[in-house]
Short mmCIF file of C-alpha atoms in Angstrom, two decimals:
data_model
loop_
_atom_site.label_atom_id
_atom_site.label_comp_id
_atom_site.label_asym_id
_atom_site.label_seq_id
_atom_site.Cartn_x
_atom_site.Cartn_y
_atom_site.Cartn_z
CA UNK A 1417 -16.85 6.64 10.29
CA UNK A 1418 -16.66 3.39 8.32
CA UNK A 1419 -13.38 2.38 7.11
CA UNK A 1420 -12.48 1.19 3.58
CA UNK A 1421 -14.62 -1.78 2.60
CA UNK A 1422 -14.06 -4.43 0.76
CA UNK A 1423 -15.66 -7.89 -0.42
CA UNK A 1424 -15.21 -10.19 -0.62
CA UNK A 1425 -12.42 -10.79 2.00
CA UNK A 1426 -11.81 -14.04 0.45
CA UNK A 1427 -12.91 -15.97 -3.70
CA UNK A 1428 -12.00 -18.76 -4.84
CA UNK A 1429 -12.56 -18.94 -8.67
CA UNK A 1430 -11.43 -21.71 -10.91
CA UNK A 1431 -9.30 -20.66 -14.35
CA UNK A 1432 -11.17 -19.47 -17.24
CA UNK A 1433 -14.06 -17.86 -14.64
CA UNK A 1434 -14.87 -13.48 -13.88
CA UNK A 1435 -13.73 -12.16 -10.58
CA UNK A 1436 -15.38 -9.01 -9.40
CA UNK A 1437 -13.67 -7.52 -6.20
CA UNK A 1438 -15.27 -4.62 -4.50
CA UNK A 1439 -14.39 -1.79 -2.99
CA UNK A 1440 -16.32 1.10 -0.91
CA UNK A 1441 -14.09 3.89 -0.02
CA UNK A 1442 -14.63 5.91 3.17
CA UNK A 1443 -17.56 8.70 3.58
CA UNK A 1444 -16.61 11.60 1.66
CA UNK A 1445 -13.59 10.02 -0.23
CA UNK A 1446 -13.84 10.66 -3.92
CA UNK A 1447 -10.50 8.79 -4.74
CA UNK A 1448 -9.94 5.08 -5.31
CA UNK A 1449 -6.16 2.96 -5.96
CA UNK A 1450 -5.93 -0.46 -6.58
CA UNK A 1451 -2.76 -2.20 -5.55
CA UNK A 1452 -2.04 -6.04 -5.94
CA UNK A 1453 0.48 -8.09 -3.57
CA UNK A 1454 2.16 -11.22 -4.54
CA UNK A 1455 3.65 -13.35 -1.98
CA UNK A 1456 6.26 -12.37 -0.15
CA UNK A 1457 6.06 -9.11 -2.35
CA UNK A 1458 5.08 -5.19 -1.67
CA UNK A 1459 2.28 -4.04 -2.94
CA UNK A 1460 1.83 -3.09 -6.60
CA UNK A 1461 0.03 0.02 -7.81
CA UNK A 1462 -2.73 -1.22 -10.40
CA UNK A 1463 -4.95 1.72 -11.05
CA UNK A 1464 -6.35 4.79 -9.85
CA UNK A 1465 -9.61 6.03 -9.85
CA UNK A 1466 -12.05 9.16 -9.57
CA UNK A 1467 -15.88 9.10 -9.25
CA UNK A 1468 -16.26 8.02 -13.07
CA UNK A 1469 -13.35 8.80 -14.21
CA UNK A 1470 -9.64 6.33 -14.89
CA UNK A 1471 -6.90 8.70 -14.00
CA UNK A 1472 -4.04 6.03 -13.98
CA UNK A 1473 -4.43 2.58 -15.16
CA UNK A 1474 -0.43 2.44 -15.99
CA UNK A 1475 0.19 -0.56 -13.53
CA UNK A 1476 -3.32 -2.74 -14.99
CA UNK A 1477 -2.38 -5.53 -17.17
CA UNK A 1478 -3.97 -4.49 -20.82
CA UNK A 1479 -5.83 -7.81 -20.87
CA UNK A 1480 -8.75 -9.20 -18.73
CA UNK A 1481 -8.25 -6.25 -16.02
CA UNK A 1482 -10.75 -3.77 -16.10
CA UNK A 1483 -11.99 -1.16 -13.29
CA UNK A 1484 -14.74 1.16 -12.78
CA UNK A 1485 -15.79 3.76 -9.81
CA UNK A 1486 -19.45 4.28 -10.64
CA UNK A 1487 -20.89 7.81 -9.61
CA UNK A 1488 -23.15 5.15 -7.65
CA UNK A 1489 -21.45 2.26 -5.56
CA UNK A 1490 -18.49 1.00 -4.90
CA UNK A 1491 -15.26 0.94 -7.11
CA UNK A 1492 -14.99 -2.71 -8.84
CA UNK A 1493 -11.59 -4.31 -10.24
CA UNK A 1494 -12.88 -6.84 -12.73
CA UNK A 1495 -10.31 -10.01 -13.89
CA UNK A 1496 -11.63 -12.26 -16.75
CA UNK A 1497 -10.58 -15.49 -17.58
CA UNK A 1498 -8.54 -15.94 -14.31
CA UNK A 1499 -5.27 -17.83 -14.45
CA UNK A 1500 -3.28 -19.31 -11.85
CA UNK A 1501 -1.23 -16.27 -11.64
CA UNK A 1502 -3.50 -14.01 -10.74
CA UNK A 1503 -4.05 -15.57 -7.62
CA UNK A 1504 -2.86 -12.69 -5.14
CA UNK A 1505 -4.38 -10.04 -2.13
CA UNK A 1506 -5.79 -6.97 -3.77
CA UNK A 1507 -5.93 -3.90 -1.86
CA UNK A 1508 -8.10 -0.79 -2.43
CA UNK A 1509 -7.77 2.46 -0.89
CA UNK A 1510 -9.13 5.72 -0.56
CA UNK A 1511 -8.19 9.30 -0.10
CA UNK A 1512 -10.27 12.70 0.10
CA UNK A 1513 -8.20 14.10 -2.53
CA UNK A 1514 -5.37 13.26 -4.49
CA UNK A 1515 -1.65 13.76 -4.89
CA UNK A 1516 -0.17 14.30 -1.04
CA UNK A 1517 -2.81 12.80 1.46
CA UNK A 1518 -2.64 9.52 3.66
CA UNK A 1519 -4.14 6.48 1.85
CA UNK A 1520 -6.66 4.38 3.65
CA UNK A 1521 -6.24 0.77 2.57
CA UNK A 1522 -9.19 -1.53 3.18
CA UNK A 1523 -9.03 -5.15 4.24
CA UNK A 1524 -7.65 -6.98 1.19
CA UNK A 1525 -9.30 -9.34 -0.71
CA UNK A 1526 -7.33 -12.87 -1.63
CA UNK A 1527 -8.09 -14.45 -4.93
CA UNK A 1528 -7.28 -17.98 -5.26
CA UNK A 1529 -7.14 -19.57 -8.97
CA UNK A 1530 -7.82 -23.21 -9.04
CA UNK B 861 13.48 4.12 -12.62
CA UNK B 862 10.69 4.64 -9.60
CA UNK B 863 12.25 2.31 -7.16
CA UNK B 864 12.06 1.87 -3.46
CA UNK B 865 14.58 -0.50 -1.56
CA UNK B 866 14.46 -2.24 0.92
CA UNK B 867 17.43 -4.45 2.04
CA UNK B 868 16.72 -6.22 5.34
CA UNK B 869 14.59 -8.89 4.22
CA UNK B 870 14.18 -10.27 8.00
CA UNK B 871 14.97 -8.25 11.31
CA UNK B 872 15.36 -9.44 15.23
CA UNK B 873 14.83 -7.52 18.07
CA UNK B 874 14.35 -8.76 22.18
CA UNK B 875 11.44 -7.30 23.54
CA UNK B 876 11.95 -3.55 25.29
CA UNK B 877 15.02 -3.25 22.65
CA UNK B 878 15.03 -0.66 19.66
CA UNK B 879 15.38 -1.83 16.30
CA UNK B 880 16.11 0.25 12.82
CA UNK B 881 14.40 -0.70 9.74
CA UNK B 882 16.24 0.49 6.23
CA UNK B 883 15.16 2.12 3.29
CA UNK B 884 15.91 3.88 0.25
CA UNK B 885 14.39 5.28 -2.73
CA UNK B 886 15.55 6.55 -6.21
CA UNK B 887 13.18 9.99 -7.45
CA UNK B 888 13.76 13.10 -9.51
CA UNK B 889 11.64 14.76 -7.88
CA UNK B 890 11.99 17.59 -5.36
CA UNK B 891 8.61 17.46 -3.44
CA UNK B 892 7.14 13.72 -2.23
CA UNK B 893 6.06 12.00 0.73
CA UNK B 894 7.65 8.56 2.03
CA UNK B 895 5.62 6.43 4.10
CA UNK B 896 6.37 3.32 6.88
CA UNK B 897 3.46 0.93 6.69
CA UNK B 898 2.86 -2.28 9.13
CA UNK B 899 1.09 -5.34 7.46
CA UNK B 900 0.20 -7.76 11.00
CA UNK B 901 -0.98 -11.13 9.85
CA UNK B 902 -4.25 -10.07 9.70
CA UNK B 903 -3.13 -8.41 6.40
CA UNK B 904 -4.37 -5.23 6.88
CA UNK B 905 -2.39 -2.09 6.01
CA UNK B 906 -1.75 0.51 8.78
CA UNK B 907 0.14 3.79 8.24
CA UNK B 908 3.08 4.14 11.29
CA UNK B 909 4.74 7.25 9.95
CA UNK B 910 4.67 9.49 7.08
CA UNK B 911 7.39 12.27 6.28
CA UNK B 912 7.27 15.14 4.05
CA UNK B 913 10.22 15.85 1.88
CA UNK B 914 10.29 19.17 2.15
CA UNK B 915 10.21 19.47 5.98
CA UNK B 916 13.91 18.95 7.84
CA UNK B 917 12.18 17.45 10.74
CA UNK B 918 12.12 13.98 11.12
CA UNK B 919 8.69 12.79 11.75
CA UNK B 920 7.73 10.95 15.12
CA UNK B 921 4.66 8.85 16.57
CA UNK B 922 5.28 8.11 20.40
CA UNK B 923 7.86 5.01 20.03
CA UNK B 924 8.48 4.78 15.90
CA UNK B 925 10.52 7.86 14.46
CA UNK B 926 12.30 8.40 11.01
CA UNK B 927 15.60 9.40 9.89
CA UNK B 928 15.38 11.15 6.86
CA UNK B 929 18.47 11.96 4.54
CA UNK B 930 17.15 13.41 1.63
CA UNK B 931 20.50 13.95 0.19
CA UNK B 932 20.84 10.24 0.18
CA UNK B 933 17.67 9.33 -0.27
CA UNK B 934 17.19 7.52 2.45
CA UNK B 935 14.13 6.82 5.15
CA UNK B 936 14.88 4.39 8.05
CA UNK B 937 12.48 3.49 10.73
CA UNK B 938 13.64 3.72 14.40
CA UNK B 939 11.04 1.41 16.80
CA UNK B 940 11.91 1.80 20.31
CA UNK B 941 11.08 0.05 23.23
CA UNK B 942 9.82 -2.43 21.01
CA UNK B 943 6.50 -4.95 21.72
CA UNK B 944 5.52 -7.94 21.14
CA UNK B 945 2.80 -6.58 19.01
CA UNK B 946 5.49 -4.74 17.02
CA UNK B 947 6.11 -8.15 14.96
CA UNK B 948 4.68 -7.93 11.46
CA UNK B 949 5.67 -6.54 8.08
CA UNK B 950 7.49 -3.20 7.20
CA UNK B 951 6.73 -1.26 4.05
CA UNK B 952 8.65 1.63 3.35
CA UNK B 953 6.79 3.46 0.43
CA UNK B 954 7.00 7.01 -1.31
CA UNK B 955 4.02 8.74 -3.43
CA UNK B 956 4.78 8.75 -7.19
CA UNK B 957 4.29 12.33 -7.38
CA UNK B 958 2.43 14.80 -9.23
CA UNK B 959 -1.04 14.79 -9.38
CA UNK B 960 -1.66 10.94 -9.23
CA UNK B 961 -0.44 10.14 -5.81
CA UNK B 962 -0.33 6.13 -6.21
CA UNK B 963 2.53 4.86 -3.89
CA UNK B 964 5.65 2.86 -5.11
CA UNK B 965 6.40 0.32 -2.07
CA UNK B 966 9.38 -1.49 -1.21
CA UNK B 967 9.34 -5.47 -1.03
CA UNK B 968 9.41 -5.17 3.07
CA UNK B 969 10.94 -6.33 5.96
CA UNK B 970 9.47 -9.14 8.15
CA UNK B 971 10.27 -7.85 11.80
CA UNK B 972 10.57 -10.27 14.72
CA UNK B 973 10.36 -9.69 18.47
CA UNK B 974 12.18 -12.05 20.66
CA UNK B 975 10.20 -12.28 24.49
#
């Protein structure tokens, strides 16, 4: 069984341009977080996810951050218009069900802002 | 506030030695899980330990173990016998609760292990 997935493991974009980070979850997961880590921070909850559905987006920033967990395809966190400080790893992980189970973080993917 | 502490921002231990990583959360709530995870420099998250509130127990995995004081609201991780391989990142983290399940996490502690 595949673990989380995500890609890419590393972008580079410059200011002003879209990042799309993706994210499959493992087989037979339905549920999908988002966390962001700073340096030398923890990890931040962003949002949470259901096969089409937004159940928490309380930790997204209102502008430029937008994410989606098609009934098809991996989950994708969307940034537009990148600024240096959103330059940071972004984690994704997965659960079979919500509320008490172990989360299953994927690799990370680092965005740099130039 | 949802807050999760964690004090020791940089821990030592020799090789073969045990070590005890603190933490210690703020929550209303009566019913939560609380989490160690290790973050090696390959970045990747891996749960160590996870502890439900309401059990008394404190959890174990062969050389890491918890000591839970839910009174005090506290969750420190015991690594014994500790290897080289031990060195990475600590995150102490708890669920947020409820139905939404999205983890609060602590800012970590950067372990060390001395040959």
């Amino acid at each position: 069984n595949a673990g989380v997935m995500q890609n890419p493991r590393h972008l580079v974009r410059r200011r002003g341009q879209e990042a799309r980070l993706r994210c499959s979850p493992m087989k037979g997961h339905s549920h999908v977080y988002w966390y962001r880590q700073l340096p030398e921070e923890g990890l931040k909850f962003m949002v949470y996810l259901q096969k089409e559905n937004i159940i928490d987006e309380s930790g997204m920033p209102k502008e430029r951050f937008s994410a989606e967990f098609p009934k098809e395809g991996p989950s994708i966190l969307r940034i537009q218009q990148v600024v240096r400080g959103d330059s940071a790893a972004y984690f994704c992980a997965s659960s079979p069900r919500t509320g008490w189970d172990e989360q299953y973080f994927g690799p990370g993917t680092r965005l740099t802002v130039t | 506030a949802q807050t999760v502490t964690q004090s020791q921002p940089e821990m030592s231990v020799q090789e073969a030695e045990t070590v005890t990583l603190s933490c210690t959360y703020d929550t209303s709530e009566s019913d939560y899980y609380l989490f160690w995870y290790k973050q090696p420099p390959s970045r990747q998250m891996i749960l160590v330990i996870r502890q439900e509130a309401y059990k008394q127990q404190n959890a174990t995995e062969n050389r890491f173990s918890v000591n839970f004081q839910k009174a005090a609201k506290s969750f420190s991780l015991k690594i014994s016998d500790s290897q080289l391989g031990d060195a990475a990142m600590y995150f102490c983290a708890r669920n947020y609760g409820g139905s939404q399940g999205n983890l609060i996490f602590g800012k970590g502690t950067k372990l060390s292990v001395k040959p």
